[in-house]
PDB file of C-alpha atoms in Angstrom:
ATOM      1  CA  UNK A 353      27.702  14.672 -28.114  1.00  0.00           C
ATOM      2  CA  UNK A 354      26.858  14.423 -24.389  1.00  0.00           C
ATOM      3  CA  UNK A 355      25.558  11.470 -23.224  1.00  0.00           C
ATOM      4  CA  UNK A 356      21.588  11.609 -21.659  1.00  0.00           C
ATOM      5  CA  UNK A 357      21.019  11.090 -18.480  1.00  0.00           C
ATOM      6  CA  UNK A 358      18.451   8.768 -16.488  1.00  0.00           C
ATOM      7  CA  UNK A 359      17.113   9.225 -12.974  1.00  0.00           C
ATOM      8  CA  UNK A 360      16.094   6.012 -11.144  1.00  0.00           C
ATOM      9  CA  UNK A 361      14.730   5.596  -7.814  1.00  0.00           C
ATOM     10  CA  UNK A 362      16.817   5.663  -4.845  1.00  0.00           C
ATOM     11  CA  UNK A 363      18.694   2.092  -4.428  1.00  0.00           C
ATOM     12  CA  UNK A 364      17.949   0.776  -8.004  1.00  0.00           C
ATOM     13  CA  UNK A 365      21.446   1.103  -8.399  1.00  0.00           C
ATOM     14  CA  UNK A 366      22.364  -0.763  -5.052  1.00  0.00           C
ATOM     15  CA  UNK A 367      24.494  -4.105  -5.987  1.00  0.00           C
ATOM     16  CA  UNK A 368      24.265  -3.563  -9.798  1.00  0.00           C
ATOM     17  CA  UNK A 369      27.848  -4.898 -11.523  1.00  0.00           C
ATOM     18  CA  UNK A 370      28.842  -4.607 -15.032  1.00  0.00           C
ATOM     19  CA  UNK A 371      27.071  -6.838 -17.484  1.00  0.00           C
ATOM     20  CA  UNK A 372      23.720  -6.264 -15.612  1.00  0.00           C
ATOM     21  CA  UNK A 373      20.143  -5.471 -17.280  1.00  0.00           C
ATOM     22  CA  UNK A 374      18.412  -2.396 -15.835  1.00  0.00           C
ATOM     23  CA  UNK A 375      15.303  -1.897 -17.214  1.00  0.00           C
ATOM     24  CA  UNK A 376      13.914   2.462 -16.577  1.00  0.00           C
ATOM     25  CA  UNK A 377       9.998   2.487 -16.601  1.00  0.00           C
ATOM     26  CA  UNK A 378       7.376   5.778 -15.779  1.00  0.00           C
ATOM     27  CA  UNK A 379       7.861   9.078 -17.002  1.00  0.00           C
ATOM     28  CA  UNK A 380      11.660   8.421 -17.432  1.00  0.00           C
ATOM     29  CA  UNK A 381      11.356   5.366 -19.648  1.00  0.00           C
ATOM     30  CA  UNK A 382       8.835   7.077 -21.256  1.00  0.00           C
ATOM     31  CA  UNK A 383      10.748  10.117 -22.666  1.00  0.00           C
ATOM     32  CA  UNK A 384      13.577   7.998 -23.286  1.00  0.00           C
ATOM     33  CA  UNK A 385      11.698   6.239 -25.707  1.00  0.00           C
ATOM     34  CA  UNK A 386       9.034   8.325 -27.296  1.00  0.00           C
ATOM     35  CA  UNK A 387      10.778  11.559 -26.690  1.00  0.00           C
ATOM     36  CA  UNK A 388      14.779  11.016 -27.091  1.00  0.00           C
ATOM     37  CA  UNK A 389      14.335   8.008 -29.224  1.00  0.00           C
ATOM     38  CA  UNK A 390      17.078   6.323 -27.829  1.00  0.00           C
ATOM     39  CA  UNK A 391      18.224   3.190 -30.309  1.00  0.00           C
ATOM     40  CA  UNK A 392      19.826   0.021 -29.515  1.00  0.00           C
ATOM     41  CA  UNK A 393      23.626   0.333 -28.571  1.00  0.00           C
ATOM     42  CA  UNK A 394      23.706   4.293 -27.515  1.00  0.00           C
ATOM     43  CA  UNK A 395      25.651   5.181 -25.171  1.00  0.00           C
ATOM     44  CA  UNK A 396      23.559   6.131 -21.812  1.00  0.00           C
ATOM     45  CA  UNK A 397      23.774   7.098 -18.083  1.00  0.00           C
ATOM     46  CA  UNK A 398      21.497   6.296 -15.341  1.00  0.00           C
ATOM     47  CA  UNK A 399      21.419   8.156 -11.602  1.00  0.00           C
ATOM     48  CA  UNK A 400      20.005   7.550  -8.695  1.00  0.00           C
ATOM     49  CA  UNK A 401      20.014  11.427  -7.483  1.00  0.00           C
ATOM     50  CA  UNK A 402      22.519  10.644  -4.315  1.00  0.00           C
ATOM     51  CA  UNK A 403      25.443  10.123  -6.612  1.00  0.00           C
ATOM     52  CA  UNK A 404      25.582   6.473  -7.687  1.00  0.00           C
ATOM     53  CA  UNK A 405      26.175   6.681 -11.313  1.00  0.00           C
ATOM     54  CA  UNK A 406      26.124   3.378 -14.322  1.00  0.00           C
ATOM     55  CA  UNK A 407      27.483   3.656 -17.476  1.00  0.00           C
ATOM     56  CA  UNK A 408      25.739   1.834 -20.373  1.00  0.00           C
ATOM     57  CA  UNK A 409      24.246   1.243 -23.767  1.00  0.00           C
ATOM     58  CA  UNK A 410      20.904   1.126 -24.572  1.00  0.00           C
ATOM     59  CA  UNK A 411      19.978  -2.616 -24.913  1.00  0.00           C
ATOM     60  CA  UNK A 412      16.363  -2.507 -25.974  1.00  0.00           C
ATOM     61  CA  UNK A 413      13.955   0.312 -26.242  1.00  0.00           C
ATOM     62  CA  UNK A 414      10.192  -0.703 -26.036  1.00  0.00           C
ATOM     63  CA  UNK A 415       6.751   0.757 -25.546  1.00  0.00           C
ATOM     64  CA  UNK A 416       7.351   2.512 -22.574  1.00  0.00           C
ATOM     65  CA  UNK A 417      10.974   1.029 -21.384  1.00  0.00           C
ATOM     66  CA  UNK A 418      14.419   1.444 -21.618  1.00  0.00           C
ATOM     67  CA  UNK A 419      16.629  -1.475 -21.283  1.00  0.00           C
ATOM     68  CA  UNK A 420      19.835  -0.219 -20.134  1.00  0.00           C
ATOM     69  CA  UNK A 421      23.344  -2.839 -20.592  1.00  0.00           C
ATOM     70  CA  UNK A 422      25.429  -1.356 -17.485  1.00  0.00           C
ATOM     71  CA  UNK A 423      28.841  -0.832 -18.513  1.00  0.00           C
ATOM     72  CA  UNK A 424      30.896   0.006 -15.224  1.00  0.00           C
ATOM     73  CA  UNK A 425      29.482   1.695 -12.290  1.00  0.00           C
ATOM     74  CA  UNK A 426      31.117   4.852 -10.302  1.00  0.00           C
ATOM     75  CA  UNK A 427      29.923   6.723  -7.011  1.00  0.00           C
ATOM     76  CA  UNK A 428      31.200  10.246  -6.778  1.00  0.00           C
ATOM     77  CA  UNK A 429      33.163  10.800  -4.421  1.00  0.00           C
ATOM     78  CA  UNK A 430      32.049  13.809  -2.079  1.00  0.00           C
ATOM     79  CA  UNK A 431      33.441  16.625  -2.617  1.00  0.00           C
ATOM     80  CA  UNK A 432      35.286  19.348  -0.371  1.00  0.00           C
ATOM     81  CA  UNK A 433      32.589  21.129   1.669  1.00  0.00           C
ATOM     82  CA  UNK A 434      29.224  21.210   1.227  1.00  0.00           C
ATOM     83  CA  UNK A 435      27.716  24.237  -0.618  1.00  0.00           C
ATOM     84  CA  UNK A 436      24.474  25.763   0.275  1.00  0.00           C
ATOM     85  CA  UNK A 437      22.448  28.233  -1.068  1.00  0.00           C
ATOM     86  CA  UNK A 438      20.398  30.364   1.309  1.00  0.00           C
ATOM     87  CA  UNK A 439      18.195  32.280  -0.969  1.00  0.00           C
ATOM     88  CA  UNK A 440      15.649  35.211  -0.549  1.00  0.00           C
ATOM     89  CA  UNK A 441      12.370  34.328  -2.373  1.00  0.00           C
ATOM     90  CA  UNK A 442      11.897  37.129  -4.742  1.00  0.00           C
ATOM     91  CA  UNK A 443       9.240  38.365  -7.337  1.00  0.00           C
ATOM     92  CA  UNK A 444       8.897  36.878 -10.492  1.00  0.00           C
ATOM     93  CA  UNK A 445      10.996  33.564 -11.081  1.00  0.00           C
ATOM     94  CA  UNK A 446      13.986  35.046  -9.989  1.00  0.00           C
ATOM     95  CA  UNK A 447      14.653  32.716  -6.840  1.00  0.00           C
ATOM     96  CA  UNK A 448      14.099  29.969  -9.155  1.00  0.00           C
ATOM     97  CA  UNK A 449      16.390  31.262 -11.582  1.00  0.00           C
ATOM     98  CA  UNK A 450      18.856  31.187  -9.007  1.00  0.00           C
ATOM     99  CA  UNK A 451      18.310  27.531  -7.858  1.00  0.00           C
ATOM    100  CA  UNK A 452      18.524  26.350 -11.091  1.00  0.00           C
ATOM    101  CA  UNK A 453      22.016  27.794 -12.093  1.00  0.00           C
ATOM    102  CA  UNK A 454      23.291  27.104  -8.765  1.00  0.00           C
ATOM    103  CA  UNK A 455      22.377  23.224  -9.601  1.00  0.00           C
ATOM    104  CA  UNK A 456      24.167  23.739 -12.963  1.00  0.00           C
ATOM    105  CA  UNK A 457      26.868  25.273 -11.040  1.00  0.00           C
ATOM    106  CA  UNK A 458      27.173  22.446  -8.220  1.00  0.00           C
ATOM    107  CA  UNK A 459      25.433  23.724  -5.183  1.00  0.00           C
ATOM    108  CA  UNK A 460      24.699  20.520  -2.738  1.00  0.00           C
ATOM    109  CA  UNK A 461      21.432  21.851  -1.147  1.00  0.00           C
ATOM    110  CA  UNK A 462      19.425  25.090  -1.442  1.00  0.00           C
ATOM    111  CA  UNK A 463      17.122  26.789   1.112  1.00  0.00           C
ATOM    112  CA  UNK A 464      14.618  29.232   0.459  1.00  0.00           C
ATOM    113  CA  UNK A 465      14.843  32.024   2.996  1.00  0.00           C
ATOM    114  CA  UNK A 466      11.627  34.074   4.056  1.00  0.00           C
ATOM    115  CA  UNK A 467      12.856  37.117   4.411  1.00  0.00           C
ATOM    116  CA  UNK A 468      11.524  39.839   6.065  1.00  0.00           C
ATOM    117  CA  UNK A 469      11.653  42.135   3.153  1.00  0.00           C
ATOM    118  CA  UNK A 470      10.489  39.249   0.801  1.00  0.00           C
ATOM    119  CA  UNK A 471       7.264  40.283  -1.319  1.00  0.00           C
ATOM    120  CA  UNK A 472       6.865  37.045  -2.134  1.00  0.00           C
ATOM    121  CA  UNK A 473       4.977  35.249   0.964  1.00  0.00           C
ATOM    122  CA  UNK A 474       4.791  31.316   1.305  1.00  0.00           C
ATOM    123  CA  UNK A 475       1.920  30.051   3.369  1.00  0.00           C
ATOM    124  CA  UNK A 476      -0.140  27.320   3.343  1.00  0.00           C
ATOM    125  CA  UNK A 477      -1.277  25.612   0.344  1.00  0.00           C
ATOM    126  CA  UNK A 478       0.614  27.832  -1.937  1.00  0.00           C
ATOM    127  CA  UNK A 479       4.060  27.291   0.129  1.00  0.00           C
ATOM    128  CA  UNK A 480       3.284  23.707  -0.420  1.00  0.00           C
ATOM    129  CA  UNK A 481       3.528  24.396  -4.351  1.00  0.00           C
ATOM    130  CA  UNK A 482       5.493  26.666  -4.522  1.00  0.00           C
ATOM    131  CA  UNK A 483       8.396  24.476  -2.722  1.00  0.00           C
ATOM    132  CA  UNK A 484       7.136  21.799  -4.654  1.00  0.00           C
ATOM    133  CA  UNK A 485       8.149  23.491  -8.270  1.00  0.00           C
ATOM    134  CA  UNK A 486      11.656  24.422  -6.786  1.00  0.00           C
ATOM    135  CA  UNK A 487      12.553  20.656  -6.522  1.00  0.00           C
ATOM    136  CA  UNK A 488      11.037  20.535  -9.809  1.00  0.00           C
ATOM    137  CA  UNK A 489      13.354  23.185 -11.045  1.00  0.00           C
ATOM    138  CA  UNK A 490      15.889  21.523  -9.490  1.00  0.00           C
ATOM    139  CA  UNK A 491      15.763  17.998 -10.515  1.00  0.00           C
ATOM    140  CA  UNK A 492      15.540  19.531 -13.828  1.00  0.00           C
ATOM    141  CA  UNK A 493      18.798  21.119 -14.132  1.00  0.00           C
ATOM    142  CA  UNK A 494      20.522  18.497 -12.405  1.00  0.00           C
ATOM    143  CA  UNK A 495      19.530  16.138 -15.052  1.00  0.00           C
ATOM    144  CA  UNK A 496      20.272  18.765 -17.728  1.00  0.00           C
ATOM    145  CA  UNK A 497      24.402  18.657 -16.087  1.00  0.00           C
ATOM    146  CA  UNK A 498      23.627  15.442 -15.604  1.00  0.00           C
ATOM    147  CA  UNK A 499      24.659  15.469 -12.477  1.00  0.00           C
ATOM    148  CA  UNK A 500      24.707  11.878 -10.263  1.00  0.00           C
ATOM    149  CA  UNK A 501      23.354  13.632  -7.279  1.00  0.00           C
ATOM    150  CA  UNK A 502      20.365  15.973  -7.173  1.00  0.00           C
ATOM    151  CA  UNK A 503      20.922  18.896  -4.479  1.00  0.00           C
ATOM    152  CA  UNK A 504      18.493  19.011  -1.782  1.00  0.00           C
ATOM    153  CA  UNK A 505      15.436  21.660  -1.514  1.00  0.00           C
ATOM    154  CA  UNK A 506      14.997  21.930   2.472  1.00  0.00           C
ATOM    155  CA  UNK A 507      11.579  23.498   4.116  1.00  0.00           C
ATOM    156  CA  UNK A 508      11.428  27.395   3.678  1.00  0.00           C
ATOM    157  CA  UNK A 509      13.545  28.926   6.903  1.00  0.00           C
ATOM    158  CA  UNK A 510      12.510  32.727   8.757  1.00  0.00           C
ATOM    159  CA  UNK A 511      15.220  34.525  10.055  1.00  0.00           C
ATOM    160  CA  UNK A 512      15.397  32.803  13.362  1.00  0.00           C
ATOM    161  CA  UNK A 513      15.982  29.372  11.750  1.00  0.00           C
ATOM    162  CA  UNK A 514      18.453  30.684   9.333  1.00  0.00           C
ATOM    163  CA  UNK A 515      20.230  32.325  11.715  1.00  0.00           C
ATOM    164  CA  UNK A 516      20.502  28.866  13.911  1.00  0.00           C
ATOM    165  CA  UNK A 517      21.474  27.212  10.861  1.00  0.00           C
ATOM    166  CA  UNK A 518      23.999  29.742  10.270  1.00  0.00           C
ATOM    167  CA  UNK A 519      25.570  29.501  13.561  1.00  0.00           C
ATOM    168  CA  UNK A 520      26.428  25.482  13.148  1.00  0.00           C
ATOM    169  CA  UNK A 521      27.943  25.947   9.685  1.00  0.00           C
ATOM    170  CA  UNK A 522      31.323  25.675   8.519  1.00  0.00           C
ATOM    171  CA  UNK A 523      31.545  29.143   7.482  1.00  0.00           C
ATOM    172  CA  UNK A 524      28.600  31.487   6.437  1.00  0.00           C
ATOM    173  CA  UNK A 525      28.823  34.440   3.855  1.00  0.00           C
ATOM    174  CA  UNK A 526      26.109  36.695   3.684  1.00  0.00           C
ATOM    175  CA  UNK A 527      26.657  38.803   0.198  1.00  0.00           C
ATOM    176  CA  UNK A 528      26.329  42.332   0.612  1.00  0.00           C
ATOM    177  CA  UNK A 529      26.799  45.329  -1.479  1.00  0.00           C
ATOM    178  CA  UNK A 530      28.007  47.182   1.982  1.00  0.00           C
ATOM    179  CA  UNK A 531      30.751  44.490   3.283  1.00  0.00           C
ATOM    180  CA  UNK A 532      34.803  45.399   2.784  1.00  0.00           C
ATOM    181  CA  UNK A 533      36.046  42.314   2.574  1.00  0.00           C
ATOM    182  CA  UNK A 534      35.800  40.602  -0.879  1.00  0.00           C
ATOM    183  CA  UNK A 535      34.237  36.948  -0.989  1.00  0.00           C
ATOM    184  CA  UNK A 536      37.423  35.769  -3.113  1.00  0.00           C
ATOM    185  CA  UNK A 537      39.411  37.010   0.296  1.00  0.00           C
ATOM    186  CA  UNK A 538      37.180  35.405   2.625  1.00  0.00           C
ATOM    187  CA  UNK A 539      37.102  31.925   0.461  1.00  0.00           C
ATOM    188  CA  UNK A 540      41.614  32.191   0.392  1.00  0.00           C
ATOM    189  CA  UNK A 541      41.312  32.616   4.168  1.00  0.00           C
ATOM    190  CA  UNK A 542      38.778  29.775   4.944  1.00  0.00           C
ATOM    191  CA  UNK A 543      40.813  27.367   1.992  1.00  0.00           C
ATOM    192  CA  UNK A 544      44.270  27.789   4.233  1.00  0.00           C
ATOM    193  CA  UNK A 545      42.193  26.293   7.244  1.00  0.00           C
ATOM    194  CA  UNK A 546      42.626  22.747   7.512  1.00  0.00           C
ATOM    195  CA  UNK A 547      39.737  20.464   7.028  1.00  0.00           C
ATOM    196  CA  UNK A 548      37.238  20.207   4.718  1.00  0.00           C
ATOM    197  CA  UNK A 549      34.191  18.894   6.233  1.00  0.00           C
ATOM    198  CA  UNK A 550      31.329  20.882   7.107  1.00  0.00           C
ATOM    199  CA  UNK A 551      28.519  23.358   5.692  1.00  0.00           C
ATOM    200  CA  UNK A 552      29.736  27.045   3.649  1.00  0.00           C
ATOM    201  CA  UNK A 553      26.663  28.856   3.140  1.00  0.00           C
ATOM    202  CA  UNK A 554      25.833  31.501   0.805  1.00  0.00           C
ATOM    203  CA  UNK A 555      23.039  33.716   1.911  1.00  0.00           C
ATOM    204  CA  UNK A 556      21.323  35.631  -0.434  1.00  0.00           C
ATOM    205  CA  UNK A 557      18.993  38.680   0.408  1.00  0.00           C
ATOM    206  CA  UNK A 558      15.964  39.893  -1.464  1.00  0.00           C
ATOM    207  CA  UNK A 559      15.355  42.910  -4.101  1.00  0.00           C
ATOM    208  CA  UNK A 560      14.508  45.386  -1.259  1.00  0.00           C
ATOM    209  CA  UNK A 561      17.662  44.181   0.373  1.00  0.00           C
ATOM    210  CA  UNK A 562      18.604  41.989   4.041  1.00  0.00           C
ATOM    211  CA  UNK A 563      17.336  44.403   7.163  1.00  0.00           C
ATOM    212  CA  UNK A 564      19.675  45.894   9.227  1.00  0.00           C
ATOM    213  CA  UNK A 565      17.992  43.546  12.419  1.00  0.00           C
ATOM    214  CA  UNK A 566      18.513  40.517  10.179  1.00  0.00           C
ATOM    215  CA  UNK A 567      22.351  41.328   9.258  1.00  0.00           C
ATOM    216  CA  UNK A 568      22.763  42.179  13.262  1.00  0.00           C
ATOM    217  CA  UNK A 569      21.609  38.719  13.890  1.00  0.00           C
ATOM    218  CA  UNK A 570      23.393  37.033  11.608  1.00  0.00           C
ATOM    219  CA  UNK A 571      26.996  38.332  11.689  1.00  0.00           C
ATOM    220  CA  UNK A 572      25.992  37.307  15.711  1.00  0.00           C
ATOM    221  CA  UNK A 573      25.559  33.750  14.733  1.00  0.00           C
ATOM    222  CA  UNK A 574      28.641  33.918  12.603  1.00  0.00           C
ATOM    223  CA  UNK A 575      28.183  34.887   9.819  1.00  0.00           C
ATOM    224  CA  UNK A 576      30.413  37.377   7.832  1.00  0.00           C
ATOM    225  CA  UNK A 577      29.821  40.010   5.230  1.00  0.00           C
ATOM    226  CA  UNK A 578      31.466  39.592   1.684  1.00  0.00           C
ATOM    227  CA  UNK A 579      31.360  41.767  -1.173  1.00  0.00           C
ATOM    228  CA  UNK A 580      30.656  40.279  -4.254  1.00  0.00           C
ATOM    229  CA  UNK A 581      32.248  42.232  -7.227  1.00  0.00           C
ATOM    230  CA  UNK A 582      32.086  45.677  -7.993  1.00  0.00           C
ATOM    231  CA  UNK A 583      29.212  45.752  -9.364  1.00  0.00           C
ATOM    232  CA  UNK A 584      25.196  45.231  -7.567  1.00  0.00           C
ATOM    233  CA  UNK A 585      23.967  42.164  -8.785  1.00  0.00           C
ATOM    234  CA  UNK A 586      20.497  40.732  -9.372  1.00  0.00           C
ATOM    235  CA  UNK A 587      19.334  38.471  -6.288  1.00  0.00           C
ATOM    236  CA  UNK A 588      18.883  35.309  -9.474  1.00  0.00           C
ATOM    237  CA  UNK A 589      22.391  35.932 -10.353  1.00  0.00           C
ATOM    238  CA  UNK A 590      24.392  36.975  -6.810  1.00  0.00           C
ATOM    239  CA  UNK A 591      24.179  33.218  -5.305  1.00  0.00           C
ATOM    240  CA  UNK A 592      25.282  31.300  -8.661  1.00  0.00           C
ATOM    241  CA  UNK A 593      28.012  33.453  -9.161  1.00  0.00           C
ATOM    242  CA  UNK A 594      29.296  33.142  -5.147  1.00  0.00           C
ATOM    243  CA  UNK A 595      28.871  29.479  -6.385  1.00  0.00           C
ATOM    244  CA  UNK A 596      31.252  29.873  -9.037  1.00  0.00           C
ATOM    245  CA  UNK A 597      33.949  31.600  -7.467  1.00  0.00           C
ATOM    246  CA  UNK A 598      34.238  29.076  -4.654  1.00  0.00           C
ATOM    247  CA  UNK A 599      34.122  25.981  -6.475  1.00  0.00           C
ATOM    248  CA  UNK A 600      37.168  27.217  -7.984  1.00  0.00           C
ATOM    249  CA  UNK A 601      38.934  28.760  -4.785  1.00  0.00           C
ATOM    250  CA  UNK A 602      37.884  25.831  -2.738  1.00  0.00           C
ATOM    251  CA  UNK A 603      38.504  22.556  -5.156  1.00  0.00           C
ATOM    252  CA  UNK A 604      35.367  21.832  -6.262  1.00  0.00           C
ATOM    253  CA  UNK A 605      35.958  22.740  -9.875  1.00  0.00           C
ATOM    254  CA  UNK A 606      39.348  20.068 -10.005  1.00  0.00           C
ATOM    255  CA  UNK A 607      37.794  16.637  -9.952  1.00  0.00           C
ATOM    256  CA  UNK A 608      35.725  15.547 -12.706  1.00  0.00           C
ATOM    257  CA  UNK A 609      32.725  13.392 -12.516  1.00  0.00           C
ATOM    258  CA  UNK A 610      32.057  10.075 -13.060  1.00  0.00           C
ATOM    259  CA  UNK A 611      30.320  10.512 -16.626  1.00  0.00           C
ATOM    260  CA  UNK A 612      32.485   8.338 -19.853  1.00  0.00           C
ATOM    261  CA  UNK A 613      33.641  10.691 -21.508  1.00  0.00           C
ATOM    262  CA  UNK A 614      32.014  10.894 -25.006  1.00  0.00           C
TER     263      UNK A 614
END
């Protein structure tokens, strides 16, 4: 059985050594308790979202706090690259869909792109929420992978600010059903470079597609055009599958964590 997972606030974790009390309050403390029922002696995991991870047993469980005996502590190392998901907000939940496996699948930050084909609009108040229950979705799945680091949700980008971003990146892939070139090409060609610092971003386009004006100023700032698979697939499923393939083409699918293993 895997064990659960804790977030604390940033720097909790700061200085803490093996032997060491931490005691998890709020809403965190609370579900431990009341929800998961955590007993005395289980084995447990606490996070501080930016990868610091501590290994415990549950020491005392009480009204609503967890009292966690720390057990050894590990920071993840970073990994090769830093994955980004540029997605289209779409209808429905799919562009939450699609951050939420990508967080399960070990993207490191995700950006929700404002397309110009988008039918979903963010403005105002309801941008405000509505990037406001992507972290939520996000935080979420990270805890479900229990992951020691929770990927970033940036400020919704237009085309001009994606294609900025795009032109300072590592390498950018813009999926498209029209490209030649194969992503699982493009991701051998860019693993043979050496290095392995720096952005790879996945752009994703909406249902009604990426404009022929956006994909002209994109593949200006850099970007290049990859084809998926052989198939056309569903704008909640086209990023966390790009996702997948390269964290096994570039290395990010070799190391493990730094969870006990159970």
């Amino acid at each position: 059985m895997s064990r659960p997972l804790f977030y604390v606030p940033a720097g909790m974790l700061d200085g803490i050594q093996p032997g060491d009390l931490v005691e998890v309050g709020g809403p965190e403390g609370r579900h431990a308790v009341a929800a998961k029922r955590l007993a005395k002696g289980e084995g447990v995991d606490l996070a501080d979202g930016a990868g610091v991870r501590a290994v415990g047993t549950v020491a005392g469980a009480e009204g609503q706090t967890l009292t966690v005996g720390v057990e050894r502590v590990a920071r993840e190392p970073r990994p090769p690259f830093r994955f980004v998901l540029v997605q289209a907000l779409a209808k429905g939940d799919r562009d939450e869909l699609a951050a939420e496996a990508a967080t399960e699948l070990g993207v490191d930050a995700v950006i929700p792109w404002q397309a110009e084909r988008s039918i979903v609009r963010w403005k105002g108040e309801r941008g405000e929420k509505a990037l406001a229950k992507w972290r939520s979705v996000v935080v979420a799945a990270a805890k479900q992978a229990r992951r020691a680091v929770v990927p970033a949700v940036e400020a919704a980008h237009d085309g001009a600010r994606l294609a900025e971003r795009i032109a300072s990146a590592r390498l950018a892939v813009v999926l498209h059903e029209d490209a030649v070139e194969p992503l699982s090409t493009v991701l051998e060609t860019f693993a043979a470079q050496e290095g392995d610092e720096g952005e790879v971003l996945f752009v994703v386009g909406p249902e009604g597609g990426i404009t022929p004006d956006e994909l002209a100023r994109f593949t200006a700032a850099g970007a290049r055009l990859a084809l998926l698979g052989p198939h056309v697939l569903r704008s909640s499923t086209a990023g966390p599958a790009a996702l997948a393939l390269a964290g096994d083409r570039l290395g990010r699918w070799r190391a493990r964590d730094g969870r006990a293993d159970s």
